[in-house]
């Protein structure tokens, strides 16, 4: 039995801000899932770049998948980026082909809401700031009930990357994240607690390159760039956060999670953007009104996840 026959191919809409790891997540979702559509959001870099990068990734991999452009800035927070990690254009120093196609629409919110109504058991996987998802909830308050699953790469119960306690996707638009955590439970939160345990480096880039395909060479170039940035910070491998979130949807048996109330901090001088996760015993939580509970992912069979990400790239 091959790995991609181990579970049914979930129907996925990927909301993303490509982004080095977002691009690898596109390849991973297309290989192990049925990638119904891609929506783009401002995040790692501006919306023009994230949208261009999503189109370029689909083109390089020969994917016939609709791409819909989304929000150009956060709901309230100032527009920040992660270009110092992802490069000025968002895909490091990888050379991209000239685009042969454009977006299918400039209304990601309408696509998200319409597709949730028309596609059964749809898994929305959001791996960038949650601006589009929050706007979709405002447009259709019943959105969550129409989805088979809502998984985000974001947050962290006991970890941060932009600050000691805040992860970039939540930190970049905390008001949007607060809406989504409050109004779209249950979320499967694939946060830094687990993504910091799934680390790829030079060996994985070499395994990718062995495929000798344009998509594999592209992904290996992205990984090399991410790996180089991580080494500047004293790390000897790179987390591929967003692709890990995709594997959490397609191969959930490889992950360990538990249900906890989670709320997004908006006002703390030092804690804005923190996903405040209540890990106290249920009786203690029940003693007072608690935020909605979500499935917090803690651990994974890291090597199995790594091998699946490499497998997806090699077969893209
Ligand atoms: O904190 C990691 C997340 O922020 C990933 O989704 C990465 O692409 C960036 O958007
Ligand atoms: Ca991302």
XYZ file of C-alpha atoms and ligand atoms in Angstrom:
327
model
C 0.000 0.000 0.000
C 1.457 3.349 -0.969
C 1.158 6.298 1.361
C -1.361 8.091 -0.806
C -3.756 5.162 -0.636
C -3.750 5.238 3.171
C -6.614 7.694 3.405
C -9.271 9.127 1.055
C -8.118 12.197 -0.853
C -9.700 15.105 1.037
C -11.114 18.002 -0.990
C -9.005 21.004 -0.032
C -9.217 24.744 -0.569
C -5.868 26.250 0.398
C -5.838 29.856 1.638
C -2.214 30.939 1.545
C 0.404 33.678 1.362
C 3.176 32.126 -0.796
C 5.731 32.129 0.785
C 8.363 29.420 0.605
C 6.488 26.854 2.674
C 3.123 27.823 1.205
C 4.409 26.884 -2.253
C 5.523 23.473 -0.980
C 2.098 23.139 0.664
C 0.442 23.694 -2.735
C 2.435 20.787 -4.177
C 1.670 18.641 -1.123
C -2.069 19.369 -1.217
C -2.244 18.648 -4.953
C -0.478 15.319 -4.504
C -2.240 13.918 -1.449
C -5.568 15.742 -1.703
C -8.007 16.995 -4.290
C -6.944 20.653 -4.516
C -10.258 22.334 -5.343
C -8.897 25.882 -5.269
C -6.308 28.329 -3.982
C -7.086 31.688 -2.393
C -4.354 34.216 -1.719
C -3.919 36.685 1.091
C -1.460 39.401 2.066
C 1.054 37.993 4.503
C 4.645 36.927 3.967
C 4.753 39.514 1.188
C 2.162 41.737 -0.470
C -0.915 40.399 -2.254
C 0.532 41.041 -5.709
C 3.471 38.758 -4.918
C 1.536 36.100 -3.001
C -0.951 35.860 -5.861
C 1.766 35.799 -8.520
C 3.595 33.110 -6.526
C 0.497 30.932 -6.217
C -0.062 31.157 -9.985
C 3.606 30.436 -10.693
C 3.666 27.407 -8.369
C 0.565 25.941 -9.996
C 2.043 26.587 -13.438
C 5.404 24.985 -12.616
C 3.628 21.894 -11.275
C 1.170 21.793 -14.179
C -1.800 22.136 -11.837
C -5.190 23.035 -13.314
C -6.483 24.685 -10.137
C -8.409 27.951 -9.788
C -6.627 30.795 -8.012
C -8.643 33.615 -6.446
C -7.043 36.781 -5.129
C -7.950 37.865 -1.586
C -7.306 40.521 0.993
C -4.546 43.046 0.393
C -4.190 44.047 4.063
C -5.194 43.004 7.575
C -8.585 43.966 9.049
C -7.135 46.525 11.450
C -3.439 45.819 12.091
C -0.799 47.655 10.051
C 0.464 45.700 7.042
C 3.663 43.878 7.972
C 5.548 41.190 6.040
C 8.077 38.386 6.461
C 10.297 39.305 3.515
C 13.379 38.892 5.714
C 12.541 35.161 5.795
C 10.888 34.588 2.410
C 12.756 37.126 0.283
C 11.497 40.325 -1.333
C 9.183 38.489 -3.747
C 8.225 35.725 -1.300
C 9.867 32.803 -3.086
C 13.466 33.412 -2.125
C 15.865 33.662 -5.029
C 14.169 31.058 -7.214
C 13.685 32.072 -10.850
C 10.023 31.970 -11.858
C 8.655 31.438 -15.379
C 6.577 34.108 -17.093
C 2.962 33.553 -16.118
C 0.732 31.998 -18.771
C -2.497 32.569 -16.791
C -4.101 35.021 -14.400
C -6.435 34.760 -11.433
C -9.906 33.262 -11.821
C -11.339 36.107 -9.746
C -10.320 38.855 -7.366
C -12.938 37.777 -4.817
C -11.461 35.027 -2.637
C -14.226 35.473 -0.075
C -16.964 34.732 -2.604
C -15.039 31.669 -3.811
C -14.592 30.373 -0.250
C -18.286 30.839 0.587
C -19.601 29.518 -2.729
C -17.327 26.455 -2.672
C -18.254 25.629 0.934
C -21.883 25.550 -0.228
C -21.289 23.548 -3.396
C -18.617 21.009 -2.401
C -19.411 18.336 0.196
C -16.903 17.600 2.958
C -14.617 20.460 1.947
C -11.496 21.027 4.052
C -10.465 24.674 4.282
C -6.776 24.849 5.104
C -5.530 28.340 5.934
C -1.765 28.760 6.066
C -1.462 32.540 6.050
C -3.023 35.368 8.023
C -6.735 34.674 8.546
C -8.049 37.846 6.899
C -9.913 36.037 4.082
C -11.396 33.480 6.486
C -12.631 36.183 8.865
C -14.195 38.139 5.990
C -15.813 34.932 4.729
C -17.324 34.376 8.190
C -18.749 37.895 8.106
C -20.208 37.149 4.666
C -21.574 33.729 5.680
C -21.824 33.201 9.460
C -22.737 29.539 8.838
C -19.528 28.900 6.897
C -18.030 26.558 9.496
C -21.080 24.292 9.495
C -20.744 23.877 5.741
C -17.097 22.755 5.968
C -15.927 19.209 6.569
C -12.905 20.638 8.333
C -11.047 23.858 9.124
C -7.336 23.518 9.680
C -4.947 26.409 10.161
C -1.188 26.628 10.225
C -0.885 29.225 12.934
C -0.489 30.040 16.567
C 1.232 28.019 19.209
C 0.259 27.035 22.729
C 3.775 27.344 24.033
C 5.681 28.969 21.167
C 6.030 32.117 19.093
C 8.250 33.224 16.241
C 7.578 36.917 15.636
C 7.525 37.471 19.394
C 8.165 35.022 22.239
C 4.451 34.189 22.280
C 3.013 35.138 18.858
C 3.236 33.219 15.584
C 3.343 35.198 12.319
C -0.017 34.207 10.763
C -1.936 35.137 13.918
C 0.297 38.127 14.746
C -0.041 39.623 11.236
C -3.844 39.923 11.567
C -4.839 39.172 15.171
C -8.328 40.668 14.829
C -9.035 38.262 11.976
C -7.641 35.354 13.982
C -9.759 36.341 16.995
C -12.907 36.254 14.840
C -12.003 32.856 13.387
C -11.145 31.249 16.747
C -14.295 32.708 18.324
C -16.768 31.945 15.514
C -15.460 28.916 13.582
C -14.858 26.220 16.175
C -13.556 23.596 16.033
C -10.332 24.531 14.304
C -7.457 22.110 13.992
C -4.595 24.350 15.104
C -1.332 23.177 13.529
C 0.885 25.602 15.396
C 4.543 26.004 16.144
C 4.308 23.386 18.898
C 4.324 20.753 16.151
C 5.716 22.510 13.068
C 8.960 23.243 14.881
C 9.399 19.457 15.165
C 9.137 18.800 11.393
C 12.446 20.124 10.036
C 13.886 19.693 6.536
C 17.401 20.460 5.356
C 19.997 19.744 2.726
C 19.330 16.008 2.630
C 15.660 16.575 1.828
C 16.535 19.153 -0.840
C 18.852 16.605 -2.441
C 16.111 13.936 -2.307
C 13.781 16.399 -4.035
C 16.309 17.254 -6.732
C 16.805 13.551 -7.492
C 13.412 13.636 -9.229
C 14.870 15.913 -11.923
C 11.545 17.620 -12.604
C 10.887 21.390 -12.781
C 8.552 21.232 -9.776
C 11.019 19.257 -7.661
C 13.901 21.569 -8.601
C 11.652 24.556 -7.768
C 10.743 23.155 -4.350
C 14.357 22.228 -3.610
C 15.348 25.819 -4.393
C 12.715 27.106 -1.987
C 13.906 24.722 0.701
C 17.542 25.699 0.157
C 16.608 29.357 0.635
C 14.592 28.626 3.772
C 17.419 26.456 5.097
C 19.960 29.241 4.487
C 17.803 31.736 6.397
C 17.423 29.302 9.285
C 21.173 28.783 9.468
C 21.578 32.568 9.818
C 19.547 32.144 13.014
C 21.687 29.251 14.219
C 19.246 26.531 13.174
C 20.456 23.547 11.155
C 17.168 22.751 9.374
C 13.995 24.535 8.248
C 10.421 24.000 9.428
C 8.040 23.615 6.485
C 5.080 24.851 8.523
C 2.403 24.950 5.831
C 3.117 21.589 4.208
C 3.006 20.047 7.690
C -0.527 21.446 8.056
C -1.528 19.775 4.784
C -0.209 16.398 5.988
C -2.224 16.891 9.201
C -5.314 16.896 6.949
C -4.323 14.078 4.590
C -2.614 11.826 7.155
C -4.147 12.734 10.548
C -3.052 9.441 12.118
C 0.518 10.788 12.166
C -0.393 13.575 14.608
C -1.357 13.893 18.275
C -3.835 16.583 19.320
C -6.155 17.408 22.188
C -9.082 19.764 22.673
C -8.548 23.032 24.543
C -10.128 26.480 24.720
C -8.082 28.940 22.678
C -8.458 32.711 22.500
C -6.400 35.278 20.613
C -4.886 38.083 22.675
C -5.438 41.505 21.094
C -4.452 44.058 23.728
C -1.389 42.837 25.588
C 1.656 45.081 25.246
C 3.849 41.987 25.037
C 1.294 39.340 24.079
C -0.735 40.719 21.139
C -1.239 37.872 18.654
C -0.787 35.115 21.246
C -3.056 32.052 20.980
C -3.846 31.740 24.672
C -4.377 27.990 25.108
C -6.035 26.688 28.287
C -4.438 23.342 29.136
C -5.878 23.175 32.675
C -8.026 20.154 33.657
C -11.587 20.266 32.320
C -13.060 20.845 35.787
C -10.983 23.970 36.267
C -11.982 25.282 32.849
C -15.670 24.566 33.506
C -15.589 26.775 36.605
C -15.974 29.880 34.445
C -17.080 30.751 30.893
C -14.345 29.595 28.514
C -13.510 30.434 24.911
C -14.468 27.844 22.260
C -12.428 24.633 22.235
C -10.175 23.699 19.330
C -8.014 20.712 18.415
C -4.479 21.739 19.322
C -1.827 19.664 17.557
C 1.150 18.893 19.785
C 3.274 16.217 18.118
C 3.778 14.235 14.932
C 5.724 11.293 13.584
C 8.154 13.859 12.187
C 10.122 11.546 9.930
C 6.947 10.160 8.377
C 5.689 13.701 7.731
C 9.033 14.722 6.243
C 9.037 11.668 3.965
C 5.489 12.442 2.783
C 6.390 16.061 1.966
C 9.416 14.881 -0.011
C 7.242 12.219 -1.720
C 4.729 14.856 -2.762
C 7.429 17.105 -4.237
C 9.194 14.241 -6.017
C 5.875 13.193 -7.587
C 4.649 16.698 -8.485
O 4.799 31.226 11.244
C 4.868 30.452 10.070
C 3.843 30.890 9.093
O 4.080 32.239 8.720
C 3.882 30.093 7.766
O 2.581 30.028 7.246
C 4.753 30.927 6.891
O 4.432 30.771 5.497
C 4.371 32.318 7.336
O 3.195 32.689 6.644
Ca 2.142 30.804 4.986
